[in-house]
């Protein structure tokens, strides 16, 4: 796990289960207003990572690949909500603005797949995770923090997932 700089961590996941576990550790750290932005080609592990996030966050709902659903909402304890936006089928950031991203962030954490396609519609601060397929099982994951809250989150991830500060 090379540390690229204070804003980033790179990690090689050796299996689907490990990708899901890293997502679970991250999910357990999320609160209302947190923004997680996922970037990667088809098959890079984004949906597997989201499944881990949803589970780790505490939802009993099963996260699934969106297909044609743009926004899914997962329920947690005490009427809490986690939103999962799949921007793959959106044609522009303007289209994303109409989905009321700000309202989602006021109500719970927001995980965005294909976030690079709607970056102009997203807040400047967030945790960006670039996933890249190495082979059938392995994924390269680059986590980058944008903003103070996300530097803190990245520090927590370093400790909980990788055992370093």
mmCIF file of N, CA, C and O in Angstrom, residues 1-10 25 29 143-145 150-165:
data_model
loop_
_atom_site.group_PDB
_atom_site.id
_atom_site.type_symbol
_atom_site.label_atom_id
_atom_site.label_comp_id
_atom_site.label_asym_id
_atom_site.label_seq_id
_atom_site.Cartn_x
_atom_site.Cartn_y
_atom_site.Cartn_z
ATOM 1 N N UNK A 1 0.834 -1.166 0.000
ATOM 2 C CA UNK A 1 0.000 0.000 0.000
ATOM 3 C C UNK A 1 0.888 1.242 0.000
ATOM 4 O O UNK A 1 1.190 1.781 1.037
ATOM 5 N N UNK A 2 1.305 1.708 -1.163
ATOM 6 C CA UNK A 2 2.113 2.913 -1.183
ATOM 7 C C UNK A 2 1.268 4.139 -0.885
ATOM 8 O O UNK A 2 0.174 4.278 -1.403
ATOM 9 N N UNK A 3 1.756 5.004 -0.035
ATOM 10 C CA UNK A 3 1.077 6.261 0.235
ATOM 11 C C UNK A 3 1.643 7.277 -0.740
ATOM 12 O O UNK A 3 2.824 7.595 -0.693
ATOM 13 N N UNK A 4 0.784 7.763 -1.646
ATOM 14 C CA UNK A 4 1.237 8.660 -2.691
ATOM 15 C C UNK A 4 1.526 10.047 -2.145
ATOM 16 O O UNK A 4 2.481 10.685 -2.529
ATOM 17 N N UNK A 5 0.651 10.533 -1.277
ATOM 18 C CA UNK A 5 0.828 11.797 -0.583
ATOM 19 C C UNK A 5 -0.193 11.828 0.541
ATOM 20 O O UNK A 5 -0.931 10.859 0.742
ATOM 21 N N UNK A 6 -0.281 12.910 1.252
ATOM 22 C CA UNK A 6 -1.203 12.984 2.390
ATOM 23 C C UNK A 6 -2.660 12.910 1.955
ATOM 24 O O UNK A 6 -3.536 12.611 2.768
ATOM 25 N N UNK A 7 -2.928 13.152 0.675
ATOM 26 C CA UNK A 7 -4.305 13.169 0.176
ATOM 27 C C UNK A 7 -4.745 11.850 -0.437
ATOM 28 O O UNK A 7 -5.913 11.712 -0.811
ATOM 29 N N UNK A 8 -3.848 10.879 -0.599
ATOM 30 C CA UNK A 8 -4.171 9.670 -1.360
ATOM 31 C C UNK A 8 -3.594 8.404 -0.741
ATOM 32 O O UNK A 8 -2.550 8.449 -0.094
ATOM 33 N N UNK A 9 -4.279 7.305 -1.017
ATOM 34 C CA UNK A 9 -3.793 5.976 -0.664
ATOM 35 C C UNK A 9 -4.109 5.060 -1.835
ATOM 36 O O UNK A 9 -5.202 5.123 -2.404
ATOM 37 N N UNK A 10 -3.147 4.215 -2.203
ATOM 38 C CA UNK A 10 -3.376 3.230 -3.255
ATOM 39 C C UNK A 10 -3.330 1.842 -2.640
ATOM 40 O O UNK A 10 -2.511 1.570 -1.768
ATOM 41 N N UNK A 25 -15.685 -1.456 5.482
ATOM 42 C CA UNK A 25 -14.969 -0.622 6.463
ATOM 43 C C UNK A 25 -15.268 0.854 6.222
ATOM 44 O O UNK A 25 -15.485 1.613 7.156
ATOM 45 N N UNK A 29 -17.929 4.107 8.443
ATOM 46 C CA UNK A 29 -17.430 5.426 8.830
ATOM 47 C C UNK A 29 -18.303 6.573 8.321
ATOM 48 O O UNK A 29 -18.103 7.715 8.698
ATOM 49 N N UNK A 143 -7.604 5.946 -3.518
ATOM 50 C CA UNK A 143 -8.510 6.760 -2.712
ATOM 51 C C UNK A 143 -7.881 8.136 -2.541
ATOM 52 O O UNK A 143 -6.726 8.241 -2.109
ATOM 53 N N UNK A 144 -8.627 9.187 -2.877
ATOM 54 C CA UNK A 144 -8.126 10.562 -2.807
ATOM 55 C C UNK A 144 -9.116 11.447 -2.060
ATOM 56 O O UNK A 144 -10.302 11.467 -2.381
ATOM 57 N N UNK A 145 -8.608 12.186 -1.085
ATOM 58 C CA UNK A 145 -9.435 13.069 -0.263
ATOM 59 C C UNK A 145 -9.431 14.480 -0.819
ATOM 60 O O UNK A 145 -8.380 15.002 -1.183
ATOM 61 N N UNK A 150 -12.719 14.771 4.496
ATOM 62 C CA UNK A 150 -12.288 13.593 3.750
ATOM 63 C C UNK A 150 -10.828 13.241 4.023
ATOM 64 O O UNK A 150 -10.446 12.077 3.884
ATOM 65 N N UNK A 151 -10.033 14.212 4.451
ATOM 66 C CA UNK A 151 -8.691 13.895 4.947
ATOM 67 C C UNK A 151 -8.819 13.080 6.240
ATOM 68 O O UNK A 151 -8.093 12.112 6.443
ATOM 69 N N UNK A 152 -9.760 13.489 7.103
ATOM 70 C CA UNK A 152 -10.006 12.739 8.341
ATOM 71 C C UNK A 152 -10.497 11.327 8.017
ATOM 72 O O UNK A 152 -10.054 10.352 8.626
ATOM 73 N N UNK A 153 -11.409 11.236 7.056
ATOM 74 C CA UNK A 153 -11.950 9.938 6.653
ATOM 75 C C UNK A 153 -10.849 9.049 6.078
ATOM 76 O O UNK A 153 -10.755 7.866 6.411
ATOM 77 N N UNK A 154 -9.980 9.621 5.266
ATOM 78 C CA UNK A 154 -8.874 8.863 4.687
ATOM 79 C C UNK A 154 -7.935 8.363 5.778
ATOM 80 O O UNK A 154 -7.466 7.224 5.734
ATOM 81 N N UNK A 155 -7.704 9.180 6.790
ATOM 82 C CA UNK A 155 -6.869 8.778 7.914
ATOM 83 C C UNK A 155 -7.505 7.599 8.659
ATOM 84 O O UNK A 155 -6.818 6.631 9.022
ATOM 85 N N UNK A 156 -8.808 7.655 8.882
ATOM 86 C CA UNK A 156 -9.519 6.551 9.533
ATOM 87 C C UNK A 156 -9.452 5.279 8.687
ATOM 88 O O UNK A 156 -9.270 4.180 9.213
ATOM 89 N N UNK A 157 -9.585 5.427 7.385
ATOM 90 C CA UNK A 157 -9.508 4.269 6.486
ATOM 91 C C UNK A 157 -8.114 3.648 6.553
ATOM 92 O O UNK A 157 -7.974 2.428 6.607
ATOM 93 N N UNK A 158 -7.079 4.489 6.547
ATOM 94 C CA UNK A 158 -5.710 3.970 6.662
ATOM 95 C C UNK A 158 -5.559 3.101 7.907
ATOM 96 O O UNK A 158 -4.957 2.049 7.870
ATOM 97 N N UNK A 159 -6.122 3.593 9.022
ATOM 98 C CA UNK A 159 -6.009 2.834 10.278
ATOM 99 C C UNK A 159 -6.856 1.572 10.266
ATOM 100 O O UNK A 159 -6.387 0.502 10.640
ATOM 101 N N UNK A 160 -8.107 1.682 9.865
ATOM 102 C CA UNK A 160 -9.032 0.534 9.949
ATOM 103 C C UNK A 160 -8.799 -0.526 8.886
ATOM 104 O O UNK A 160 -9.016 -1.694 9.138
ATOM 105 N N UNK A 161 -8.432 -0.090 7.694
ATOM 106 C CA UNK A 161 -8.254 -1.051 6.607
ATOM 107 C C UNK A 161 -6.813 -1.535 6.529
ATOM 108 O O UNK A 161 -6.560 -2.717 6.344
ATOM 109 N N UNK A 162 -5.872 -0.614 6.676
ATOM 110 C CA UNK A 162 -4.483 -0.943 6.414
ATOM 111 C C UNK A 162 -3.621 -1.004 7.671
ATOM 112 O O UNK A 162 -2.466 -1.406 7.603
ATOM 113 N N UNK A 163 -4.147 -0.549 8.819
ATOM 114 C CA UNK A 163 -3.409 -0.625 10.059
ATOM 115 C C UNK A 163 -2.292 0.390 10.213
ATOM 116 O O UNK A 163 -1.394 0.204 11.017
ATOM 117 N N UNK A 164 -2.337 1.484 9.414
ATOM 118 C CA UNK A 164 -1.335 2.541 9.531
ATOM 119 C C UNK A 164 -2.026 3.881 9.671
ATOM 120 O O UNK A 164 -3.161 4.049 9.271
ATOM 121 N N UNK A 165 -1.322 4.857 10.221
ATOM 122 C CA UNK A 165 -1.894 6.209 10.380
ATOM 123 C C UNK A 165 -1.597 7.068 9.180
ATOM 124 O O UNK A 165 -0.775 6.831 8.388
#
